[in-house]
mmCIF file of C-alpha atoms and ligand atoms in Angstrom:
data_model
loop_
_atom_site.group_PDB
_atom_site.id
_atom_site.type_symbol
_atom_site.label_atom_id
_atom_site.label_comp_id
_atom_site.label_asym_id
_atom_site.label_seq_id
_atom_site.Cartn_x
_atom_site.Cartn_y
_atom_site.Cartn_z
ATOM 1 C CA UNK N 497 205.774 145.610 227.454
ATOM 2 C CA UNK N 498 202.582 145.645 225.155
ATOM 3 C CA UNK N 499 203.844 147.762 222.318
ATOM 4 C CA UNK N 500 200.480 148.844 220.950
ATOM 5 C CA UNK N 501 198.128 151.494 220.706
ATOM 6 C CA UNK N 502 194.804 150.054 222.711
ATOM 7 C CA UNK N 503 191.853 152.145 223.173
ATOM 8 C CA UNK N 504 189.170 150.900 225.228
ATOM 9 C CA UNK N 505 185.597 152.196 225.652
ATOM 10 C CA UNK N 506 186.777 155.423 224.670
ATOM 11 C CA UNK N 507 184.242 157.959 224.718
ATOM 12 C CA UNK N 508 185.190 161.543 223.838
ATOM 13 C CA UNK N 509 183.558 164.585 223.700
ATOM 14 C CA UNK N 510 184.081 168.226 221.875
ATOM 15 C CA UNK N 511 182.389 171.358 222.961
ATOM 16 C CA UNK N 512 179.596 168.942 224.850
ATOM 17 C CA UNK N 513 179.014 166.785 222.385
ATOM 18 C CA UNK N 514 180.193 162.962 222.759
ATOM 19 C CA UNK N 515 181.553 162.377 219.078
ATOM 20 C CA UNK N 516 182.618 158.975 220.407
ATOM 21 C CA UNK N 517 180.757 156.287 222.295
ATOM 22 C CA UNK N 518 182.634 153.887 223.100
ATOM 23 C CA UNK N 519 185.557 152.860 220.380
ATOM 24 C CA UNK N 520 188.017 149.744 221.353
ATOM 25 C CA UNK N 521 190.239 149.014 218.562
ATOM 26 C CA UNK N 522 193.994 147.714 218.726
ATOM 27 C CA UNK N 523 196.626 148.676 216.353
ATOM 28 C CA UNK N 524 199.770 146.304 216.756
ATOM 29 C CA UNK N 525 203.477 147.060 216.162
ATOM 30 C CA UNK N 526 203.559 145.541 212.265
ATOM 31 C CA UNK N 527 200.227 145.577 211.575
ATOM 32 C CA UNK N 528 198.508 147.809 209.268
ATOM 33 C CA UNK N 529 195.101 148.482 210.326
ATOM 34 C CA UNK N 530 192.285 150.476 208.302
ATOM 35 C CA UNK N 531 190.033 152.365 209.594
ATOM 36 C CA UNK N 532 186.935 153.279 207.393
ATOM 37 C CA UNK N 533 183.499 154.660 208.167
ATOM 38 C CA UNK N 534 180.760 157.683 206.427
ATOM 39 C CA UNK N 535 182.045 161.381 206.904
ATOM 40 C CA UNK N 536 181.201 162.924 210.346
ATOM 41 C CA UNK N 537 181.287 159.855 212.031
ATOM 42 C CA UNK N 538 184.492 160.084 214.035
ATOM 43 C CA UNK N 539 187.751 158.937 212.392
ATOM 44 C CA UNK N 540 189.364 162.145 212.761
ATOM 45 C CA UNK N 541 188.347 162.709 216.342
ATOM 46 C CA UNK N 542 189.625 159.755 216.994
ATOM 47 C CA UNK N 543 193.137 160.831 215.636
ATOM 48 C CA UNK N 544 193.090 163.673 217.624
ATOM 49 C CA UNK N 545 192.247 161.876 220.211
ATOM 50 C CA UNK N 546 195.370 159.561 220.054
ATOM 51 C CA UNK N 547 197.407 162.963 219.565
ATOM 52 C CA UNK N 548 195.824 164.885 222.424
ATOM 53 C CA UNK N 549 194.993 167.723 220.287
ATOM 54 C CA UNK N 550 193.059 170.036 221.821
ATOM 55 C CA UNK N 551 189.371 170.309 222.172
ATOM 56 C CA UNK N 552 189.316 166.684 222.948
ATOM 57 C CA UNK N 553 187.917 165.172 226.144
ATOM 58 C CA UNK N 554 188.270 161.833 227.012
ATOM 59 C CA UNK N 555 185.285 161.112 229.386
ATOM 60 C CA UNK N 556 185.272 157.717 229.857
ATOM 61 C CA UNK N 557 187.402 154.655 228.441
ATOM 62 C CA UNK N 558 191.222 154.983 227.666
ATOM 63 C CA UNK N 559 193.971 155.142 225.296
ATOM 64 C CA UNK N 560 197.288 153.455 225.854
ATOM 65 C CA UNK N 561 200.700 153.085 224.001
ATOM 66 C CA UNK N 562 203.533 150.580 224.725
ATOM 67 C CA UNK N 563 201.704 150.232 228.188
ATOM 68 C CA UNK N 564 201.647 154.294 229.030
ATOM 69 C CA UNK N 565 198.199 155.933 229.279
ATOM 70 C CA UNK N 566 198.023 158.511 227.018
ATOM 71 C CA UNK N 567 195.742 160.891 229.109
ATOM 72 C CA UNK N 568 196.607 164.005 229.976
ATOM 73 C CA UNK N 569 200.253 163.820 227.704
ATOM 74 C CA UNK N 570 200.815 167.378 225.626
ATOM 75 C CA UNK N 571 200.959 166.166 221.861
ATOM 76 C CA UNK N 572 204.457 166.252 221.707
ATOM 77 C CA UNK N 573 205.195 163.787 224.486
ATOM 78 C CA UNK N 574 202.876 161.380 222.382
ATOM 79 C CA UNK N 575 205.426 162.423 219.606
ATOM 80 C CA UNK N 576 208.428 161.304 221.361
ATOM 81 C CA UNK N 577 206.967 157.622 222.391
ATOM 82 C CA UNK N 578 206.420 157.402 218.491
ATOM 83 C CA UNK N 579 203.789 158.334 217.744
ATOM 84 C CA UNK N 580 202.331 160.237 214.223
ATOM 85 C CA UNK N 581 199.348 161.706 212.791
ATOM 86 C CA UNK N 582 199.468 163.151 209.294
ATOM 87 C CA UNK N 583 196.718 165.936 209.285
ATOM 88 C CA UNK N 584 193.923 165.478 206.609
ATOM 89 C CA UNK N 585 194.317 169.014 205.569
ATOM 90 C CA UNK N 586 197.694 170.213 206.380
ATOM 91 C CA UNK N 587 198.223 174.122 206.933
ATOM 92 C CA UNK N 588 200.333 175.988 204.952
ATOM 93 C CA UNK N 589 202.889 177.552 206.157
ATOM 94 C CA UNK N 590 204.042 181.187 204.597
ATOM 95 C CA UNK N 591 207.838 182.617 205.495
ATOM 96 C CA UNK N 592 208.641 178.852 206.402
ATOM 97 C CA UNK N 593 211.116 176.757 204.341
ATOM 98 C CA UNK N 594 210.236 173.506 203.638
ATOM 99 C CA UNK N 595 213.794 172.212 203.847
ATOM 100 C CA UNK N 596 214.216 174.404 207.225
ATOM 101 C CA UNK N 597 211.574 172.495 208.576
ATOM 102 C CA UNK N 598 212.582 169.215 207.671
ATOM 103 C CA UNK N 599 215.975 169.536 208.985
ATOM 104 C CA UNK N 600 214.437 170.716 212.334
ATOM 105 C CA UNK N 601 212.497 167.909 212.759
ATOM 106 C CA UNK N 602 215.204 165.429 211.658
ATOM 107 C CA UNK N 603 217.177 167.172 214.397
ATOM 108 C CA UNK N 604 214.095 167.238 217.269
ATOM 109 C CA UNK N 605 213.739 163.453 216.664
ATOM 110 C CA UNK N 606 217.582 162.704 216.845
ATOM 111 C CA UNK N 607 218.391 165.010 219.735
ATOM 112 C CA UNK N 608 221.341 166.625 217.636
ATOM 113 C CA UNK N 609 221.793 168.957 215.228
ATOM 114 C CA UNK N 610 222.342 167.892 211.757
ATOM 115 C CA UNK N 611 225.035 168.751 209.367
ATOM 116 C CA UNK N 612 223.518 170.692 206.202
ATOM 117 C CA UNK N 613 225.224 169.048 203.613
ATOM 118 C CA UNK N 614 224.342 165.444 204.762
ATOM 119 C CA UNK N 615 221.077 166.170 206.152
ATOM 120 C CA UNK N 616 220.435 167.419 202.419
ATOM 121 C CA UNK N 617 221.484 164.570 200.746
ATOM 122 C CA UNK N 618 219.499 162.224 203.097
ATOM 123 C CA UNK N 619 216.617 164.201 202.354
ATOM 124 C CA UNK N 620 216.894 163.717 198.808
ATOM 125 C CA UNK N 621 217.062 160.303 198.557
ATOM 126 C CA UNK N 622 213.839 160.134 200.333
ATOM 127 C CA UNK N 623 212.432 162.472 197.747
ATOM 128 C CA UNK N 624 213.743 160.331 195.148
ATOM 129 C CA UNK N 625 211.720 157.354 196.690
ATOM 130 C CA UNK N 626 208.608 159.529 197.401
ATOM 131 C CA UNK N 627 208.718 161.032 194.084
ATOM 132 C CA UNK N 628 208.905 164.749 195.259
ATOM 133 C CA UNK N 629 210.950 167.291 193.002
ATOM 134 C CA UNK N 630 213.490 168.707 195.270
ATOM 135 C CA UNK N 631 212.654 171.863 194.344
ATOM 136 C CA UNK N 632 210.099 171.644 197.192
ATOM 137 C CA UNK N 633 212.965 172.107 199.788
ATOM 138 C CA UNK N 634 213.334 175.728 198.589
ATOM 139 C CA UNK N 635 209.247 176.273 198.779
ATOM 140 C CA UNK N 636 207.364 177.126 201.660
ATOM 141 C CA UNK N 637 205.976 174.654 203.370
ATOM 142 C CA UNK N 638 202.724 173.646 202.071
ATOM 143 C CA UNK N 639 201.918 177.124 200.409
ATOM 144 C CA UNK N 640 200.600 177.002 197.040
ATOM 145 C CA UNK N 641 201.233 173.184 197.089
ATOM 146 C CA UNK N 642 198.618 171.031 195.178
ATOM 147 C CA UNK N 643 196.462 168.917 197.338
ATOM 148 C CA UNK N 644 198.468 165.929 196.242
ATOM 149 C CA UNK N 645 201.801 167.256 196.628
ATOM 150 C CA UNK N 646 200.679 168.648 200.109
ATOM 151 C CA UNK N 647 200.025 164.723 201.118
ATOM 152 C CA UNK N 648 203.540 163.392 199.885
ATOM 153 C CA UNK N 649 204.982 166.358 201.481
ATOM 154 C CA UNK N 650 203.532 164.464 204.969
ATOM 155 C CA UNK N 651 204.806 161.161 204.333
ATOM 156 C CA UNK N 652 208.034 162.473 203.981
ATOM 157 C CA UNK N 653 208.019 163.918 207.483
ATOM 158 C CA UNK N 654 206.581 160.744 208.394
ATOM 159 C CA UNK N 655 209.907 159.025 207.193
ATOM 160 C CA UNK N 656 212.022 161.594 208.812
ATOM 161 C CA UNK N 657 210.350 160.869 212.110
ATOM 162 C CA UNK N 658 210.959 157.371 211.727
ATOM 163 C CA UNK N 659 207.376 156.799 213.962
ATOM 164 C CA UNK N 660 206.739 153.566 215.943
ATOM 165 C CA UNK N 661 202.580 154.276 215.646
ATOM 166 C CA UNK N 662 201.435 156.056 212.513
ATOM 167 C CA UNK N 663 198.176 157.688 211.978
ATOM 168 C CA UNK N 664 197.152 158.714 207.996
ATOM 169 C CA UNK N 665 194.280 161.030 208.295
ATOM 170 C CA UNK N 666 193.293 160.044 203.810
ATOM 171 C CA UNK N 667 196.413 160.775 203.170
ATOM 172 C CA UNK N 668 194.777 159.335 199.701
ATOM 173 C CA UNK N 669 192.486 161.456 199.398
ATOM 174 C CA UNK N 670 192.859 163.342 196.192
ATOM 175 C CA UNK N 671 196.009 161.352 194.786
ATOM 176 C CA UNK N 672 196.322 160.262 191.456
ATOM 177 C CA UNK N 673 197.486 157.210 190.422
ATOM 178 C CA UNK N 674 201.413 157.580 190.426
ATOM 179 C CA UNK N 675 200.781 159.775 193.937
ATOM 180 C CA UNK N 676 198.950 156.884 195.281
ATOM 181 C CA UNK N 677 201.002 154.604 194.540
ATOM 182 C CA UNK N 678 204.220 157.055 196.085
ATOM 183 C CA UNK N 679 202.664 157.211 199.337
ATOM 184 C CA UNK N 680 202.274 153.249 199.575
ATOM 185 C CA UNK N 681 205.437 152.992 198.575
ATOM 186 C CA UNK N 682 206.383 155.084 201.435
ATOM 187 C CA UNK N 683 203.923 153.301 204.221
ATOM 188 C CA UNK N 684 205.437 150.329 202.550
ATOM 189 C CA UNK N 685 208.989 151.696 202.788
ATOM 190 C CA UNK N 686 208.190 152.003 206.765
ATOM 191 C CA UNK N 687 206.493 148.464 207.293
ATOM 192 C CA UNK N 688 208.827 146.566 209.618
ATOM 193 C CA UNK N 689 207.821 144.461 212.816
ATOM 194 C CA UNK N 690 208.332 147.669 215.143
ATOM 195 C CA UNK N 691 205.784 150.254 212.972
ATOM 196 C CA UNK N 692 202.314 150.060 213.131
ATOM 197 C CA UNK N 693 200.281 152.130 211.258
ATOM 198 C CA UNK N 694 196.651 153.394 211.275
ATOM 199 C CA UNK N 695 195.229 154.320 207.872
ATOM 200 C CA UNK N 696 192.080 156.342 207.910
ATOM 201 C CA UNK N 697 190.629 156.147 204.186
ATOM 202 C CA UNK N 698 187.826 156.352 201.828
ATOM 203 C CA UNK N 699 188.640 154.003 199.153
ATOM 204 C CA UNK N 700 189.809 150.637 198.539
ATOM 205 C CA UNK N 701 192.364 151.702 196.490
ATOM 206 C CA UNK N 702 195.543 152.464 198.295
ATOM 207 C CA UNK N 703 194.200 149.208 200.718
ATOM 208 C CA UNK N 704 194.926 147.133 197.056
ATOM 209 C CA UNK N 705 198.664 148.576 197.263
ATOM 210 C CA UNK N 706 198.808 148.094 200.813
ATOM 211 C CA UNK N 707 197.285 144.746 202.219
ATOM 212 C CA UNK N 708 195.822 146.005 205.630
ATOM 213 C CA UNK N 709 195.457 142.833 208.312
ATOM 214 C CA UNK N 710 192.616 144.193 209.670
ATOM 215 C CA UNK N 711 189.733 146.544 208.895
ATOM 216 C CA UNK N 712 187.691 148.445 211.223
ATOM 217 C CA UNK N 713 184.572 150.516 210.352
ATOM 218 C CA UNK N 714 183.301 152.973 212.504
ATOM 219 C CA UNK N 715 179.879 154.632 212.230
ATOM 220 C CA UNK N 716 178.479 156.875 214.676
ATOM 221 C CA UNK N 717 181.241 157.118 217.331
ATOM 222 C CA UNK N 718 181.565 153.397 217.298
ATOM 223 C CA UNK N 719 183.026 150.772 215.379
ATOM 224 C CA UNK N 720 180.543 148.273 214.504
ATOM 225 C CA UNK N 721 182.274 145.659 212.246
ATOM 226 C CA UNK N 722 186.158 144.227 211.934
ATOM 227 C CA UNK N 723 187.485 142.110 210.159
ATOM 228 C CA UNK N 724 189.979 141.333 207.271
ATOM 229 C CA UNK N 725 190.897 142.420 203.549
ATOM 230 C CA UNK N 726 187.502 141.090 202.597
ATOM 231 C CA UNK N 727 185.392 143.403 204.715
ATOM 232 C CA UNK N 728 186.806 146.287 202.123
ATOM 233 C CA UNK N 729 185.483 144.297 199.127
ATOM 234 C CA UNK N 730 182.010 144.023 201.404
ATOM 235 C CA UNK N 731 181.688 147.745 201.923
ATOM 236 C CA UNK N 732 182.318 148.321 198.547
ATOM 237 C CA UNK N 733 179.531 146.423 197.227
ATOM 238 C CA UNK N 734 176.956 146.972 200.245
ATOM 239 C CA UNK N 735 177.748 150.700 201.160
ATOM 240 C CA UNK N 736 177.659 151.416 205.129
ATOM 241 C CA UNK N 737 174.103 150.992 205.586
ATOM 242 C CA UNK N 738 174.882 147.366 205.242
ATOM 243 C CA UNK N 739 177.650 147.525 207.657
ATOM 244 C CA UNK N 740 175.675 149.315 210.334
ATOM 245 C CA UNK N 741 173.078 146.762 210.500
ATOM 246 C CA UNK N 742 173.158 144.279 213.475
HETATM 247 N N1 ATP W 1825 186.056 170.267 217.900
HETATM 248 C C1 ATP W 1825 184.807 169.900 217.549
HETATM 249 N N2 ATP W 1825 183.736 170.522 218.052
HETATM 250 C C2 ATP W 1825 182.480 170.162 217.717
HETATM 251 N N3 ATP W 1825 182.201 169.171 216.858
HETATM 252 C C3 ATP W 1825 183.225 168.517 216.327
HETATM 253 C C4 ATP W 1825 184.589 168.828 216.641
HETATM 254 N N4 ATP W 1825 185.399 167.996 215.954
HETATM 255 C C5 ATP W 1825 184.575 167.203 215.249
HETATM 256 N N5 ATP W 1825 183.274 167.509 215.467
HETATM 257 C C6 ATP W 1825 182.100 166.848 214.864
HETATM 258 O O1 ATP W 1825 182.197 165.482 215.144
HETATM 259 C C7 ATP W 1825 181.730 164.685 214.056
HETATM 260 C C8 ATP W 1825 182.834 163.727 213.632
HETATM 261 O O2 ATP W 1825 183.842 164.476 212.966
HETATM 262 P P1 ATP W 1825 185.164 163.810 212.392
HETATM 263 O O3 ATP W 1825 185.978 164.894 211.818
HETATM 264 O O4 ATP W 1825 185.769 162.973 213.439
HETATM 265 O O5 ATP W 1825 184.552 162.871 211.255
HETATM 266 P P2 ATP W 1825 185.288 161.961 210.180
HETATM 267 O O6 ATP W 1825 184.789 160.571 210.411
HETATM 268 O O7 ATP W 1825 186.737 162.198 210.222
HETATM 269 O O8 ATP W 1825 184.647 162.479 208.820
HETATM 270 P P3 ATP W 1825 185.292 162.685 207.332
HETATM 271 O O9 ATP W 1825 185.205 161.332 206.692
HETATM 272 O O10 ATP W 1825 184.356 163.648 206.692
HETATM 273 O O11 ATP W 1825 186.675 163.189 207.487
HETATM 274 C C9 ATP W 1825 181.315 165.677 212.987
HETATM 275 O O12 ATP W 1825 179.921 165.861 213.076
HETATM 276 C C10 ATP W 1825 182.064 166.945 213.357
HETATM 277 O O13 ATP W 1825 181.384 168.111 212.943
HETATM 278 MG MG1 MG W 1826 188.081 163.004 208.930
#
């Protein structure tokens, strides 16, 4: 059994427009794999692709995980095989409690309920790692949360789900410093031979705090350079006009 994500040739279209033409890229079980590229050109759509979120149509190519295409599967079937995608702008929430939420998911993904008192305290030490006051678990989820706090509050679901294939929509975006480095910590925390993870970012700087093994830059529906650590250091200094360039 292949235990990776593999989309081939994908081309995908919303509301008749192909936003992708034609994207292979392989994320591996252990390998952390960046995905960069200008606004509008199709890292998001790609995540939702992987998801099956709505709107989405996959005209021509394919995505498969651990050997299963993913076509046609509702989002939470993709969710079951492992699979994760942290929204770039999560929704808030009102009238939901975030520690109501948590322990629901905890108990979706284990297939039992969970006992309050020791679902609690396994929740906290998570905080404690992720550096979220756990004063959050009386909130509601996501509602007048700072944009920072809103992206910690996702990696924590992320380690309650315990995903085999995770997808950061910038989860960076908008961090500073000690966030940053929280949310590696927590990628980090998840890094084992059986998690691969997607990042989707901006910036070089969470890549410096988390050594991808390869980068992938997409422009225009299509990703039009890979390679390693280095590639980061290339964009940085030649912008994407260099990187779109045969
Ligand atoms: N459901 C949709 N219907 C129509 N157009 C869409 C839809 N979703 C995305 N698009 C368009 O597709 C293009 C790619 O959008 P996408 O969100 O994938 O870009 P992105 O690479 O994630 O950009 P950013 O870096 O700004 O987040 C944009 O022009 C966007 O407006
Ligand atoms: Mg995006």
């Amino acid at each position: 059994m292949t235990d990776k994500l593999i989309i081939k040739n994908l081309h995908v279209k919303a509301e008749d427009k192909e936003l992708l033409k034609g994207v292979n890229l392989e994320v591996a079980q252990g390998e952390i794999v960046a995905l960069m590229g200008p606004n509008g050109s199709g890292k998001t759509t790609l995540a939702n692709a992987v998801m099956g979120r709505p709107g989405y149509t996959i005209t021509k190519g394919s995505i498969t995980y651990r050997g299963k295409d993913l076509e046609g599967l509702p989002p939470d079937e993709r969710a079951r095989l492992g699979l994760f995608l942290s929204f770039q702008h999560p929704a808030e929430i009102p009238g939901l409690r975030v520690d109501d939420f948590l322990r629901e998911l905890r108990e979706r993904k284990k297939g039992k309920k969970q006992g309050i008192a020791a679902f609690r305290s396994y929740v906290k030490s998570l905080m404690d790692k992720l550096d979220i006051d756990q004063g959050f678990l009386e909130r509601y989820l996501n509602q007048g949360f700072s944009g920072g706090e809103k992206k910690r509050m996702e990696i924590l679901q992320m380690a309650l789900l315990e995903p085999s294939m995770a997808i950061l929509d910038e989860t960076d975006s908008g961090l500073d410093i000690d966030a940053l480095k929280a949310v590696a910590a927590g990628v980090e925390a998840l890094r084992s031979p059986t998690v691969g993870t997607l990042i989707i970012t901006h910036y070089k700087r969470i890549l410096d705090y988390l050594k991808p093994d390869k980068v992938a830059v997409l422009i225009d529906g299509r990703i039009v350079r890979e390679g390693g650590p280095e590639l980061v250091d290339k964009l940085e200094a030649e912008g994407y006009a260099w990187a779109g360039k045969q």
